[in-house]
Short mmCIF file of C-alpha atoms (C1' of nucleotides) in Angstrom, two decimals:
data_model
loop_
_atom_site.label_atom_id
_atom_site.label_comp_id
_atom_site.label_asym_id
_atom_site.label_seq_id
_atom_site.Cartn_x
_atom_site.Cartn_y
_atom_site.Cartn_z
CA MET A 1 109.63 212.77 -39.85
CA ALA A 2 106.20 211.40 -39.04
CA GLN A 3 105.38 212.72 -35.60
CA GLU A 4 102.69 210.88 -33.85
CA GLU A 5 99.62 212.97 -33.42
CA THR A 6 98.91 214.35 -30.03
CA ARG A 7 96.26 212.49 -28.25
CA LYS A 8 93.09 214.19 -27.03
CA GLY A 9 90.04 213.15 -25.25
CA PRO A 10 89.48 210.86 -22.28
CA TRP A 11 92.36 209.40 -20.48
CA THR A 12 92.81 205.69 -20.30
CA GLU A 13 93.97 203.81 -17.18
CA GLN A 14 97.24 203.15 -18.70
CA GLU A 15 97.80 206.76 -19.39
CA ASP A 16 96.72 207.67 -15.82
CA LEU A 17 99.17 205.13 -14.39
CA ARG A 18 101.93 206.30 -16.53
CA LEU A 19 101.39 209.89 -15.70
CA VAL A 20 101.16 209.18 -11.96
CA PHE A 21 104.44 207.37 -12.27
CA PHE A 22 106.30 210.10 -14.02
CA VAL A 23 104.92 212.84 -11.80
CA GLY A 24 106.18 210.75 -8.95
CA ILE A 25 109.65 210.86 -10.47
CA PHE A 26 109.87 214.37 -11.63
CA GLY A 27 107.41 216.08 -9.46
CA GLU A 28 104.45 218.37 -10.36
CA ARG A 29 106.58 220.58 -12.70
CA ARG A 30 107.93 220.64 -16.16
CA TRP A 31 104.76 219.28 -17.61
CA ASP A 32 105.98 219.51 -21.19
CA PHE A 33 108.96 217.52 -20.24
CA ILE A 34 106.87 214.90 -18.38
CA ALA A 35 104.55 214.66 -21.38
CA LYS A 36 107.62 213.98 -23.57
CA VAL A 37 109.54 211.71 -21.47
CA SER A 38 106.57 209.65 -20.45
CA GLY A 39 105.74 208.72 -23.94
CA LEU A 40 102.20 209.95 -23.52
CA ASN A 41 101.17 211.65 -26.69
CA ARG A 42 99.64 214.33 -24.67
CA THR A 43 100.47 217.97 -24.32
CA GLY A 44 101.99 219.22 -21.01
CA LYS A 45 98.88 221.12 -20.36
CA SER A 46 96.79 218.15 -20.79
CA CYS A 47 99.01 216.16 -18.44
CA ARG A 48 98.89 218.89 -15.76
CA LEU A 49 95.14 219.18 -15.93
CA ARG A 50 94.66 215.48 -15.64
CA TRP A 51 96.91 215.44 -12.60
CA VAL A 52 95.46 218.43 -10.94
CA ASN A 53 91.88 217.60 -11.52
CA TYR A 54 91.83 213.95 -11.23
CA LEU A 55 94.99 212.16 -10.24
CA HIS A 56 96.31 214.24 -7.37
CA PRO A 57 96.35 212.16 -4.26
CA GLY A 58 94.83 214.85 -2.06
CA LEU A 59 91.64 215.18 -4.03
CA LYS A 60 88.33 214.84 -2.32
CA ARG A 61 85.60 213.18 -4.39
CA GLY A 62 81.98 213.29 -4.03
CA ARG A 63 79.39 215.93 -3.24
CA MET A 64 80.12 219.21 -1.62
CA THR A 65 79.38 219.38 2.05
CA PRO A 66 77.03 222.09 3.30
CA GLN A 67 79.98 223.78 4.86
CA GLU A 68 81.85 223.72 1.57
CA GLU A 69 78.76 224.94 -0.23
CA ARG A 70 78.41 227.89 1.99
CA LEU A 71 82.11 228.66 1.76
CA VAL A 72 82.00 228.59 -1.95
CA LEU A 73 79.11 230.99 -1.83
CA GLU A 74 80.88 233.31 0.51
CA LEU A 75 84.15 233.21 -1.38
CA HIS A 76 82.46 233.74 -4.63
CA SER A 77 80.70 236.65 -3.25
CA ARG A 78 84.07 238.19 -2.47
CA TRP A 79 86.23 237.15 -5.40
CA GLY A 80 83.83 236.36 -8.21
CA ASN A 81 84.87 233.68 -10.60
CA ARG A 82 88.32 233.30 -9.15
CA TRP A 83 87.92 229.60 -9.08
CA SER A 84 91.48 228.67 -8.39
CA ARG A 85 91.68 231.05 -5.64
CA ILE A 86 88.52 229.74 -4.12
CA ALA A 87 89.71 226.22 -4.55
CA ARG A 88 92.79 226.95 -2.48
CA ARG A 89 90.46 227.45 0.45
CA LEU A 90 88.74 224.20 -0.07
CA PRO A 91 91.34 221.50 0.36
CA GLY A 92 90.79 218.54 -1.90
CA ARG A 93 88.63 220.46 -4.27
CA THR A 94 89.78 221.65 -7.61
CA ASP A 95 88.97 224.88 -9.41
CA ASN A 96 87.36 222.86 -12.09
CA GLU A 97 85.18 221.09 -9.57
CA ILE A 98 84.00 224.27 -7.95
CA LYS A 99 83.46 225.85 -11.24
CA ASN A 100 81.26 223.10 -12.41
CA TYR A 101 79.51 222.96 -9.05
CA TRP A 102 78.77 226.61 -9.19
CA ARG A 103 77.51 226.52 -12.74
CA THR A 104 74.98 223.90 -11.97
CA HIS A 105 73.94 224.41 -8.34
CA MET A 106 74.26 228.09 -7.88
CA ARG A 107 72.81 229.10 -11.16
CA LYS A 108 69.89 226.94 -10.36
CA LYS A 109 69.55 228.43 -6.90
CA ALA A 110 69.90 231.90 -8.23
CA GLN A 111 67.18 231.21 -10.66
CA GLU A 112 64.90 229.85 -7.98
CA ARG A 113 65.77 232.79 -5.75
CA LYS A 114 64.96 235.17 -8.51
CA ARG A 115 61.59 233.60 -8.96
CA ASN A 116 60.86 233.72 -5.16
CA LEU A 117 62.04 237.29 -4.77
CA SER A 118 59.23 239.71 -4.48
CA PRO A 119 60.08 243.30 -5.54
CA SER A 120 59.66 244.43 -1.87
CA SER A 121 61.92 241.95 -0.29
CA SER A 122 65.27 243.52 0.39
CA SER A 123 66.97 241.23 2.85
CA SER A 124 68.92 238.21 2.06
CA SER A 125 68.82 234.94 3.98
CA LEU A 126 72.42 234.58 3.18
CA CYS A 127 73.82 236.91 5.70
CA HIS A 128 77.11 238.51 5.67
CA PRO A 129 79.29 236.96 8.36
CA ALA A 130 80.54 240.35 9.40
CA SER A 131 77.07 241.26 10.54
CA PRO A 132 76.90 239.76 13.95
CA THR A 133 73.59 241.20 14.75
CA THR A 134 71.97 239.44 11.95
CA PRO A 135 69.75 236.53 13.17
CA SER A 136 71.08 233.16 12.21
CA THR A 137 69.33 231.24 9.54
CA ASP A 138 69.79 227.91 7.86
CA SER A 139 71.74 229.43 5.06
CA GLN A 140 73.80 231.67 7.12
CA ILE A 141 77.44 231.29 6.63
CA ASP A 142 79.24 230.13 9.64
CA VAL A 143 82.86 230.86 9.33
CA VAL A 144 86.00 230.83 11.24
CA LEU A 145 88.23 233.85 10.62
CA LEU A 146 91.84 232.94 10.66
CA SER A 147 94.84 233.98 8.94
CA SER A 148 97.76 232.19 7.36
CA GLU A 149 101.24 233.32 6.49
CA SER A 150 100.46 233.73 2.84
CA ASP A 151 97.32 235.70 3.67
CA GLN A 152 99.27 237.83 6.01
CA GLU A 153 101.57 238.73 3.21
CA GLU A 154 98.70 239.77 1.16
CA LYS A 155 97.20 241.74 4.02
CA ASP A 156 100.46 243.43 4.73
CA LYS A 157 100.75 244.29 1.13
CA MET A 158 97.26 245.65 1.01
CA SER A 159 97.72 247.58 4.26
CA ARG A 160 100.72 249.23 2.71
CA GLU A 161 98.84 250.11 -0.35
CA ASN A 162 95.59 251.17 1.24
CA GLY A 163 96.60 252.13 4.70
CA SER A 164 93.82 250.01 5.93
CA SER A 165 93.77 247.09 8.31
CA ILE A 166 91.92 243.82 8.22
CA VAL A 167 89.72 242.84 11.05
CA THR A 168 89.26 239.17 11.76
CA SER A 169 86.75 237.37 13.96
CA SER A 170 85.88 233.82 14.37
CA THR A 171 83.02 231.32 14.64
CA ALA A 172 82.90 227.55 14.66
CA THR A 173 80.67 225.51 12.38
CA PRO A 174 78.36 222.95 13.94
CA GLY A 175 80.02 220.13 12.06
CA GLY A 176 83.31 220.97 13.66
CA GLU A 177 84.89 221.96 10.42
CA GLU A 178 86.74 225.18 10.52
CA ILE A 179 85.99 227.57 7.73
CA SER A 180 87.54 230.85 7.76
CA VAL A 181 86.82 234.09 6.08
CA GLN A 182 88.28 237.46 6.79
CA ASP A 183 86.24 240.59 6.90
CA GLU A 184 86.78 242.63 3.77
CA PRO A 185 88.00 246.03 4.43
CA LYS A 186 86.63 247.36 1.23
CA GLY A 187 85.13 246.48 -2.05
CA TYR A 188 83.05 243.77 -0.41
CA TYR A 189 80.03 242.41 -2.17
CA SER A 190 77.12 241.41 0.01
CA MET A 191 75.19 238.24 -0.74
CA ASP A 192 72.34 240.34 -1.80
CA GLN A 193 74.53 242.04 -4.27
CA ILE A 194 75.88 238.81 -5.50
CA TRP A 195 72.46 237.29 -5.94
CA LYS A 196 71.40 240.32 -7.92
CA GLU A 197 74.49 239.90 -10.08
CA ILE A 198 73.71 236.25 -10.66
CA ALA A 199 70.16 237.04 -11.45
CA SER A 200 70.98 239.77 -13.88
CA PRO A 201 71.46 238.55 -17.38
CA GLU A 202 74.27 240.96 -18.05
CA MET A 203 76.38 239.65 -15.27
CA THR A 204 79.87 239.22 -16.40
CA SER A 205 82.66 237.17 -14.86
CA GLY A 206 84.82 240.14 -14.04
CA SER A 207 82.13 242.14 -12.29
CA LEU A 208 82.92 240.90 -8.96
CA ASP A 209 86.60 240.97 -9.09
CA GLU A 210 87.40 244.53 -9.10
CA GLY A 211 87.97 245.96 -5.73
CA CYS A 212 87.79 242.68 -3.78
CA ARG A 213 91.02 241.13 -4.49
CA SER A 214 92.86 242.48 -1.54
CA ASP A 215 92.88 239.63 0.86
CA GLU A 216 92.16 235.99 1.05
CA PRO A 217 90.06 234.19 3.58
CA VAL A 218 91.70 231.16 5.01
CA CYS A 219 90.05 227.80 5.18
CA SER A 220 91.26 225.35 7.65
CA PHE A 221 89.06 222.47 6.80
CA SER A 222 90.25 219.49 8.72
CA CYS A 223 89.42 217.13 5.94
CA PRO A 224 91.64 214.16 5.57
CA PRO A 225 93.30 213.70 2.24
CA MET A 226 90.99 211.67 0.05
CA PRO A 227 92.76 209.74 -2.58
CA SER A 228 91.62 210.14 -6.12
CA PRO A 229 90.19 207.03 -7.73
CA ILE A 230 93.34 205.95 -9.27
CA TRP A 231 95.22 206.06 -6.05
CA ASP A 232 92.33 204.58 -4.33
CA TYR A 233 91.88 201.29 -6.10
CA ARG A 234 94.43 200.88 -8.84
CA TYR A 235 97.51 200.14 -6.79
CA ASP A 236 99.59 201.01 -3.88
CA VAL A 237 101.70 203.83 -5.06
CA ASP A 238 104.70 202.63 -3.26
CA ALA A 239 104.48 199.57 -5.54
CA LEU A 240 105.70 201.85 -8.30
CA TRP A 241 108.95 202.20 -6.54
CA THR A 242 109.45 198.59 -6.15
CA MET A 243 108.85 197.70 -9.73
CA ASP A 244 111.67 196.02 -11.44
CA SER A 245 113.23 197.33 -14.56
CA ASP A 246 111.35 194.99 -16.80
CA GLU A 247 108.05 196.35 -15.51
CA LEU A 248 109.25 199.80 -16.01
CA LYS A 249 110.19 199.12 -19.57
CA ILE A 250 106.52 198.36 -20.09
CA TRP A 251 105.78 201.87 -18.85
CA HIS A 252 108.30 203.43 -21.06
CA PRO A 253 108.06 202.44 -24.68
CA GLY A 254 111.59 203.47 -25.44
CA GLY A 255 112.83 201.02 -22.88
CA ASP A 256 115.57 203.35 -21.80
CA LEU A 257 114.05 204.35 -18.52
CA ASN A 258 116.16 203.58 -15.54
CA VAL A 259 114.41 204.58 -12.36
CA ALA A 260 117.62 204.20 -10.46
CA ASN A 261 119.03 207.23 -12.19
CA PHE A 262 116.25 209.43 -10.89
CA HIS A 263 116.26 211.04 -7.56
CA HIS A 264 112.59 210.99 -6.63
CA GLY A 265 112.82 212.30 -3.19
CA ARG A 266 110.85 209.53 -1.61
CA GLU A 267 111.92 207.58 1.42
"C1'" DA B 1 60.56 201.38 -24.09
"C1'" DA B 2 61.65 205.68 -25.94
"C1'" DC B 3 62.37 210.25 -25.63
"C1'" DA B 4 63.39 214.80 -23.58
"C1'" DC B 5 65.55 217.24 -20.33
"C1'" DG B 6 68.66 218.33 -16.60
"C1'" DT B 7 72.95 217.42 -14.10
"C1'" DC B 8 77.59 216.20 -13.60
"C1'" DC B 9 82.22 216.39 -14.78
"C1'" DA B 10 86.33 215.57 -17.70
"C1'" DA B 11 88.71 217.87 -20.95
"C1'" DC B 12 90.03 221.36 -24.25
"C1'" DC B 13 90.97 226.20 -25.72
"C1'" DG B 14 92.66 230.59 -25.45
"C1'" DC B 15 94.55 233.97 -22.73
"C1'" DT B 16 97.42 235.81 -19.04
"C1'" DC B 17 101.08 235.49 -15.73
"C1'" DT B 18 105.75 234.46 -14.43
"C1'" DA B 19 110.49 233.23 -14.54
"C1'" DC B 20 114.51 233.34 -16.91
"C1'" DA B 21 118.05 234.12 -20.37
"C1'" DT C 1 114.17 245.82 -21.53
"C1'" DT C 2 112.63 242.18 -24.31
"C1'" DG C 3 111.52 237.62 -26.02
"C1'" DT C 4 110.31 233.02 -24.99
"C1'" DA C 5 108.73 228.86 -22.74
"C1'" DG C 6 106.31 227.03 -19.11
"C1'" DA C 7 102.63 227.25 -15.92
"C1'" DG C 8 98.24 228.66 -14.44
"C1'" DC C 9 93.55 230.34 -14.93
"C1'" DG C 10 88.81 230.98 -16.47
"C1'" DG C 11 85.42 229.92 -19.93
"C1'" DT C 12 83.34 226.60 -22.60
"C1'" DT C 13 82.06 222.21 -24.67
"C1'" DG C 14 80.39 217.64 -25.08
"C1'" DG C 15 79.47 213.10 -23.45
"C1'" DA C 16 77.63 210.08 -19.94
"C1'" DC C 17 74.26 209.43 -16.84
"C1'" DG C 18 69.97 210.01 -14.16
"C1'" DT C 19 65.14 211.13 -14.00
"C1'" DG C 20 60.64 212.35 -15.42
"C1'" DT C 21 56.96 211.83 -18.83
#
DNA sequence: AACACGTCCAACCGCTCTACA
DNA sequence: TTGTAGAGCGGTTGGACGTGT
């Protein structure tokens, strides 16, 4: 049987629309199933990636704010290249986005910094938030230290394992955004260390991970959900639910799609 | 105008993790 | 306990685009 070859490469508007529609029906799960039933000749992985990185309605677009930039710096100093973990603290940003951002901006900054660093200079302008006595600078990370339930779970777990407790404190950013980071009980990398790591050619992705995976800072950005482009200008999503069956047949080549049979959980 | 270079970002690949039978 | 499928993650690639020369 001649199976149609799996599509790769850039997504078309039609594909995007179709994916959004089927995710609306089946939810953000069973990506292989969605890939099959949607008639998209894509892999489930591809569908998931497209959804997560581009089509998800909560995505923020555009440049990183200074607060986000600082938070990325801070979180990367703690967790290394744990992009998805970092992304969870930056609502509306994806791991891919942060990863790309880091690669371009931070590498560049690290290079600049390396150039500017004289051998005698030992202090970083990027101060550790847990050093309250350190004078504030432009690049100092202003953070709010909060905790969420999920973080509490991790903290509890870690406390059990290490017999240590996690201290939290808080600050507010001038912009009003709340960014939160917990103090690291152990295994913490200072910004100086991190910059050294960046600057060193033998820096490896895993070098920062070990020993600093015990707790997660919590970000409580009060950023409103920013629709991704397709949600923004293509259509009113609710229109999908008011399509008649003929329209839906266009979406589904097999023509056997009957939305009435699906419970999509929308009011 | 043409070219080189840098930046941005979507997308893929391969691996690991997790849930479940 | 083990095998398998699905999901998730991090690394990497390549094309589009902007900018400087």
